[in-house]
mmCIF file of C-alpha atoms in Angstrom:
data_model
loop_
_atom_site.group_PDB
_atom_site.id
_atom_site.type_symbol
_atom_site.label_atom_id
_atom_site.label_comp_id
_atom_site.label_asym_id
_atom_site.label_seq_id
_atom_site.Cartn_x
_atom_site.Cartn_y
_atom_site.Cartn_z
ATOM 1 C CA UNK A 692 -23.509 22.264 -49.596
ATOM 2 C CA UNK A 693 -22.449 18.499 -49.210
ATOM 3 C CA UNK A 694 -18.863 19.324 -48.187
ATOM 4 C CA UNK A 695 -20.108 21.816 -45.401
ATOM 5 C CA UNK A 696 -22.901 19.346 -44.382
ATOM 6 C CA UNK A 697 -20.052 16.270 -44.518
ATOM 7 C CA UNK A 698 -17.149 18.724 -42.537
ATOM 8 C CA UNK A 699 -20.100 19.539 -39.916
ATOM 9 C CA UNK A 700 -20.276 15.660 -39.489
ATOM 10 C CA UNK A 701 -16.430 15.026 -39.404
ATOM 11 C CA UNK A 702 -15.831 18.143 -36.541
ATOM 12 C CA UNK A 703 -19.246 16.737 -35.212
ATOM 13 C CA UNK A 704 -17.999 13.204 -34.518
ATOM 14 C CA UNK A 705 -14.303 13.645 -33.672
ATOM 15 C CA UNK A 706 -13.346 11.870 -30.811
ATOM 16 C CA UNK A 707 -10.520 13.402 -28.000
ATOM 17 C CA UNK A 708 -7.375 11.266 -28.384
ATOM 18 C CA UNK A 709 -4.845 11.073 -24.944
ATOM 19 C CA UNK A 710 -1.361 8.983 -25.336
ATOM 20 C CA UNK A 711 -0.169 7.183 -22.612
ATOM 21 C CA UNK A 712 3.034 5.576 -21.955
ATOM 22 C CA UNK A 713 3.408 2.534 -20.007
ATOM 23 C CA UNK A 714 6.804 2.592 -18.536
ATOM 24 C CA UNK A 715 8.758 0.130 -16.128
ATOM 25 C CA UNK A 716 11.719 -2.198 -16.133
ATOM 26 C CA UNK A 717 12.350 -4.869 -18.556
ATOM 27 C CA UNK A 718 9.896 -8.107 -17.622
ATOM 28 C CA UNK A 719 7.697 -6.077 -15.582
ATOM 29 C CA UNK A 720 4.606 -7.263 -17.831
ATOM 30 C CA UNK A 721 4.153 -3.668 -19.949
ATOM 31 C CA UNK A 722 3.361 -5.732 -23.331
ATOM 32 C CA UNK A 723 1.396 -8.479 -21.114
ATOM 33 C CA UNK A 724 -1.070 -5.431 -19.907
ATOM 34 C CA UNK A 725 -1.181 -3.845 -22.944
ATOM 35 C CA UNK A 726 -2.293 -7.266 -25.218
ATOM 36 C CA UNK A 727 -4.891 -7.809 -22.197
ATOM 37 C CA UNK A 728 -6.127 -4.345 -22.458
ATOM 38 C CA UNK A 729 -6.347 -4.694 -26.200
ATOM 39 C CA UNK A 730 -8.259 -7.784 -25.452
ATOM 40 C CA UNK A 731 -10.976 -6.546 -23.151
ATOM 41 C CA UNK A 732 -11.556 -3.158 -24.941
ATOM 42 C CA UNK A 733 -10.562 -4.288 -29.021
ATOM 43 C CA UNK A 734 -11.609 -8.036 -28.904
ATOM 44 C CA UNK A 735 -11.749 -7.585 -32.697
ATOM 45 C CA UNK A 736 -7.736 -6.550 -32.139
ATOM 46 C CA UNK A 737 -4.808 -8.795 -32.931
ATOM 47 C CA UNK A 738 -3.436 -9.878 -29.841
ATOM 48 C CA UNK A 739 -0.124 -11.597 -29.161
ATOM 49 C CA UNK A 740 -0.564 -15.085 -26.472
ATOM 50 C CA UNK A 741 0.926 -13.939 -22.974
ATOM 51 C CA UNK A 742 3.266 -17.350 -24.385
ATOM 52 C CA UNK A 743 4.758 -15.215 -27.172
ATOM 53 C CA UNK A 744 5.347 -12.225 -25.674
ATOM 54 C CA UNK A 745 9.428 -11.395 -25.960
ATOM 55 C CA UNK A 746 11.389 -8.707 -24.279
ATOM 56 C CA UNK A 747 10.172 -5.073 -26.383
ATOM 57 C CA UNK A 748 13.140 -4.007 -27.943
ATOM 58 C CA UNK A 749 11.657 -0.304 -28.874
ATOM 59 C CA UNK A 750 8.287 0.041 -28.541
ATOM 60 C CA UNK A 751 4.431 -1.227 -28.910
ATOM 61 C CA UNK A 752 1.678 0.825 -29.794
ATOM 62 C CA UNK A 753 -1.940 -0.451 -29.153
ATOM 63 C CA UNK A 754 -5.028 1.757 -29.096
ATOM 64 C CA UNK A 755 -8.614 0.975 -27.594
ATOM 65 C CA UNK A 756 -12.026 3.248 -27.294
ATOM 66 C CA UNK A 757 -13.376 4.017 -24.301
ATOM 67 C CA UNK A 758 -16.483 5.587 -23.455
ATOM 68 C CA UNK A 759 -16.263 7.654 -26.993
ATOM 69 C CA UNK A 760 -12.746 8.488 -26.008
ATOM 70 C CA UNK A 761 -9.175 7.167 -27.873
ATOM 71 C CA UNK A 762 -6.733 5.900 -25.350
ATOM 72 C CA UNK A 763 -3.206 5.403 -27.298
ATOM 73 C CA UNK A 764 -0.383 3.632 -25.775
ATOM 74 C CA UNK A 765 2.997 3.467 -26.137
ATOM 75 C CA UNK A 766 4.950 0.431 -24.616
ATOM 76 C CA UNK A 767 8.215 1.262 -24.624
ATOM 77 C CA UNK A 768 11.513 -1.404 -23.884
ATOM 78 C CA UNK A 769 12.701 -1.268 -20.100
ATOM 79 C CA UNK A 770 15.864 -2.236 -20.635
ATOM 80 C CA UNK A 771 18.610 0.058 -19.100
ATOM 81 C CA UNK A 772 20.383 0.704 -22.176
ATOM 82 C CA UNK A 773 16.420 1.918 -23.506
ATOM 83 C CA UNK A 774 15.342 3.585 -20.294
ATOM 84 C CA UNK A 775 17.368 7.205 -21.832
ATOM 85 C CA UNK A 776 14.737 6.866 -24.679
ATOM 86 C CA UNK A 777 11.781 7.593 -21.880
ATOM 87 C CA UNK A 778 12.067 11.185 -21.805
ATOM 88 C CA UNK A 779 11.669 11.748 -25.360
ATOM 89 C CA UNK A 780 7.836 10.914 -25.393
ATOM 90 C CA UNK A 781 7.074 12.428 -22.448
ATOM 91 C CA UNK A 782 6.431 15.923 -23.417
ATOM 92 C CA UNK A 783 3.984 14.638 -26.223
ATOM 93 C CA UNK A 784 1.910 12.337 -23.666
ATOM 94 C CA UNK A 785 -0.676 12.246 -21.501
ATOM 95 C CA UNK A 786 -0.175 10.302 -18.570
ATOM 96 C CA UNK A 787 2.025 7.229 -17.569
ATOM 97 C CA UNK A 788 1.457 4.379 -16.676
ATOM 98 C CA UNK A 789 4.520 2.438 -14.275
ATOM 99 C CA UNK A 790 4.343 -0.852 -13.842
ATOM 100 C CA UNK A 791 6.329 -2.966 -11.575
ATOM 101 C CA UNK A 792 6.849 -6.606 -10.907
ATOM 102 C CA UNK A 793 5.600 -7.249 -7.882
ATOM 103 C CA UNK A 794 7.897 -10.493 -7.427
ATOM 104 C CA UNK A 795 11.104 -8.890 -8.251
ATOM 105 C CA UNK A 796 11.959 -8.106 -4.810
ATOM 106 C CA UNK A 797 15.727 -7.931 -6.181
ATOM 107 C CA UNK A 798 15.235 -4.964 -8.208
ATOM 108 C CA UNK A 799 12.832 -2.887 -6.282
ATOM 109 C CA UNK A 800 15.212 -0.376 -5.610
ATOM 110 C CA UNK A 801 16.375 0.049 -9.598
ATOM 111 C CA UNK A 802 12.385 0.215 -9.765
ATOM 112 C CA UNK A 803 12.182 2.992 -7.174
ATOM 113 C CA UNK A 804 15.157 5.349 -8.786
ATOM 114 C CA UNK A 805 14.019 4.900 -12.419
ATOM 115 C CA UNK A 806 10.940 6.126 -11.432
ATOM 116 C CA UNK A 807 12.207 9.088 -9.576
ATOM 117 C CA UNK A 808 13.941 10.243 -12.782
ATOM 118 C CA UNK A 809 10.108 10.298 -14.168
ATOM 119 C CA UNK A 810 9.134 12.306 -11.729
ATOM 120 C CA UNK A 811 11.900 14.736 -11.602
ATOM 121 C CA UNK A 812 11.695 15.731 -15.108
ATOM 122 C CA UNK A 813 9.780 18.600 -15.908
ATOM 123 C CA UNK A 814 8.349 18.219 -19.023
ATOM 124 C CA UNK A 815 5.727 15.566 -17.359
ATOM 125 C CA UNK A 816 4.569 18.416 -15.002
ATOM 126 C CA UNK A 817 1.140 17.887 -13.977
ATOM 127 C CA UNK A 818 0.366 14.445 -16.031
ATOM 128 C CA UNK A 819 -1.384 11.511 -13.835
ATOM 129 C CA UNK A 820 1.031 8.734 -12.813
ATOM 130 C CA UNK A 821 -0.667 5.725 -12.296
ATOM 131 C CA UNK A 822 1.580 2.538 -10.710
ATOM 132 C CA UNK A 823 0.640 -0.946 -11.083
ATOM 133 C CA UNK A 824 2.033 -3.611 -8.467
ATOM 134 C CA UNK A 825 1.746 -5.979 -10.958
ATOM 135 C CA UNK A 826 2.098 -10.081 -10.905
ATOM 136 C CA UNK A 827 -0.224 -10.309 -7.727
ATOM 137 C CA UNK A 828 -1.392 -13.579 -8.970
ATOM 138 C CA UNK A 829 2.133 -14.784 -8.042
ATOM 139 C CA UNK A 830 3.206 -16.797 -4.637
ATOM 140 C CA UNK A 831 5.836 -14.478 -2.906
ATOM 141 C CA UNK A 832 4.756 -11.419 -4.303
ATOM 142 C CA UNK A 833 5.615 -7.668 -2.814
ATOM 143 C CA UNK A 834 2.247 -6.866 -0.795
ATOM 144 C CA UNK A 835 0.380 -3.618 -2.412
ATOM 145 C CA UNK A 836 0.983 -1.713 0.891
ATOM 146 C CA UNK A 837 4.754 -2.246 0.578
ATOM 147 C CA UNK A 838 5.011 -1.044 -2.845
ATOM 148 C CA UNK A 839 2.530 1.880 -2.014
ATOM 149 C CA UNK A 840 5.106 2.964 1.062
ATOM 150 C CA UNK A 841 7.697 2.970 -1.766
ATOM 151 C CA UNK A 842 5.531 5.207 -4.100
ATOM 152 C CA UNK A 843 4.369 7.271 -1.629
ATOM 153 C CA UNK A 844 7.824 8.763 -0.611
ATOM 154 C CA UNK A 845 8.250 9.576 -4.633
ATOM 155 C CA UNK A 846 4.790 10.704 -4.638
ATOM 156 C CA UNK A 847 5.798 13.424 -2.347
ATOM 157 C CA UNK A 848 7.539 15.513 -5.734
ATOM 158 C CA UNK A 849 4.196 15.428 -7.472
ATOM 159 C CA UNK A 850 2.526 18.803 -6.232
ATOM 160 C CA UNK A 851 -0.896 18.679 -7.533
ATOM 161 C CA UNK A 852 -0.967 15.418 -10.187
ATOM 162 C CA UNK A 853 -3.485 12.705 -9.808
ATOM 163 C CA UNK A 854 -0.956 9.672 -8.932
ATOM 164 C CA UNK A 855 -2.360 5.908 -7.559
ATOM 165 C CA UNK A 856 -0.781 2.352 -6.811
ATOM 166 C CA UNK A 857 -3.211 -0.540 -8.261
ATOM 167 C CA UNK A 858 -2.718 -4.194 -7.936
ATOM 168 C CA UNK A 859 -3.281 -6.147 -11.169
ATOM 169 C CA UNK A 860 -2.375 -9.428 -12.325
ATOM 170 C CA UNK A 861 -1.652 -8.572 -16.278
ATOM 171 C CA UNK A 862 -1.932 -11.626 -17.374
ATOM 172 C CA UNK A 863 -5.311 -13.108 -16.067
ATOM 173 C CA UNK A 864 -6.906 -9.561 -15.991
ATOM 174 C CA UNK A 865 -7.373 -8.841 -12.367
ATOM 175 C CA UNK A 866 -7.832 -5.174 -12.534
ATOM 176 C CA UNK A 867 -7.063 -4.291 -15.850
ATOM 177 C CA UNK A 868 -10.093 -2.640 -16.243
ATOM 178 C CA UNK A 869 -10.193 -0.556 -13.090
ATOM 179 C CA UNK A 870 -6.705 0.734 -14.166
ATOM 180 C CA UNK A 871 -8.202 2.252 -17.636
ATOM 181 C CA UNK A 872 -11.250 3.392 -15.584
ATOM 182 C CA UNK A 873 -8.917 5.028 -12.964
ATOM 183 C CA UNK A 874 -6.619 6.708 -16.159
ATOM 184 C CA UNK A 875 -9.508 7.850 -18.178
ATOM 185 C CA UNK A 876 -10.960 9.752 -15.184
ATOM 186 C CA UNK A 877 -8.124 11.495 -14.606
ATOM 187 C CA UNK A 878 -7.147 12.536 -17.860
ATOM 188 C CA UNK A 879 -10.472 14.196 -18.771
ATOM 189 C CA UNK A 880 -10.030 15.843 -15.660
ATOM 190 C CA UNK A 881 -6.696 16.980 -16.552
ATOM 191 C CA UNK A 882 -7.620 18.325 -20.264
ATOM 192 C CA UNK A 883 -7.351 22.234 -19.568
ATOM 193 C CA UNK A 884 -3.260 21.236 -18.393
ATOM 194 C CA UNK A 885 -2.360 19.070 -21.194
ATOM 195 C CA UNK A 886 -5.062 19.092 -24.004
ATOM 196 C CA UNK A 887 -6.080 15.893 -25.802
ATOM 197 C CA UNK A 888 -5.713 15.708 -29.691
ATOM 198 C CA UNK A 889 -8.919 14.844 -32.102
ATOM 199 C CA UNK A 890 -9.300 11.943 -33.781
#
């Protein structure tokens, strides 16, 4: 009778898991949104100073709880010589996140084509895409509107999936929250297409 009553209570109290994989070129501030995401939503969590943070080489893996539901993220390295490793997690998650560095006006274009190889590839079919113009705490940053014309031409190729450009400022916070908010929405709404796991 106990191990009924205690596997009622274990089924009872799982708790939907969704991955997500934060994705952009290398200095873009992935790890920097991640540790501040940790921070707001884990304070208990280790986090790494925005001072420490090095270049990923691989990936980072954080997870946070919100609103009874398990977020897991996968940071992975945006170097070019990483970038062929994307596609590999993207059948398994959830959504991605794609953040760009809103002061990088040099690479905007790289930006732009690695993220229409996201979008092209088929196994992400119907995922949400969520962009972050990120680094708007910055003098001579890309206005949101100018990256949004950018995503909105890509945005064209994806049919019926929830997709968004935020501004953020990773490092001091500045919609952080609003981003998870946004993500979390979406991917409850998006359960029946690509089921969450239990945790």
């Amino acid at each position: 009778m106990f191990h009924l009553a205690q596997g009622l209570y274990t089924n009872w109290n799982k708790k939907e898991e969704y991955s997500v994989l934060i994705l952009g070129l290398d200095n873009a501030g992935k790890t920097t949104f991640l540790e501040k995401v940790k921070s707001i939503y884990n304070p208990d969590a280790k986090i790494i100073p925005p001072e420490r943070i090095t270049t990923t080489v691989g990936q980072n893996v954080g997870h946070i709880l919100v609103k009874k539901t398990y977020l897991k993220f996968w940071d992975v390295g945006g170097q070019e010589s990483l970038r062929s490793l994307w596609e590999e997690y993207f059948s398994s998650c959830h959504a991605i996140i794609f953040i760009v560095d809103s002061t990088d006006k040099t690479r905007i274009e790289e930006c732009k084509n690695s993220l229409v190889k996201i979008v092209n590839d088929d196994s992400i079919e119907g995922i949400p895409i969520l962009m972050l113009a990120n680094k708007q705490d910055c003098e001579d940053h890309l206005e949101v509107e100018d990256i949004k014309e950018i995503f909105n031409v890509i945005a064209e190729h994806l049919s019926a999936r929830d997709s968004r450009v935020l501004p953020i400022s990773a490092i001091k916070g500045d919609g952080v929250e609003q981003s998870v908010e946004w993500l979390l929405t979406r991917l409850i709404r998006n359960k029946q297409n690509r089921p969450p796991r239990f945790k």
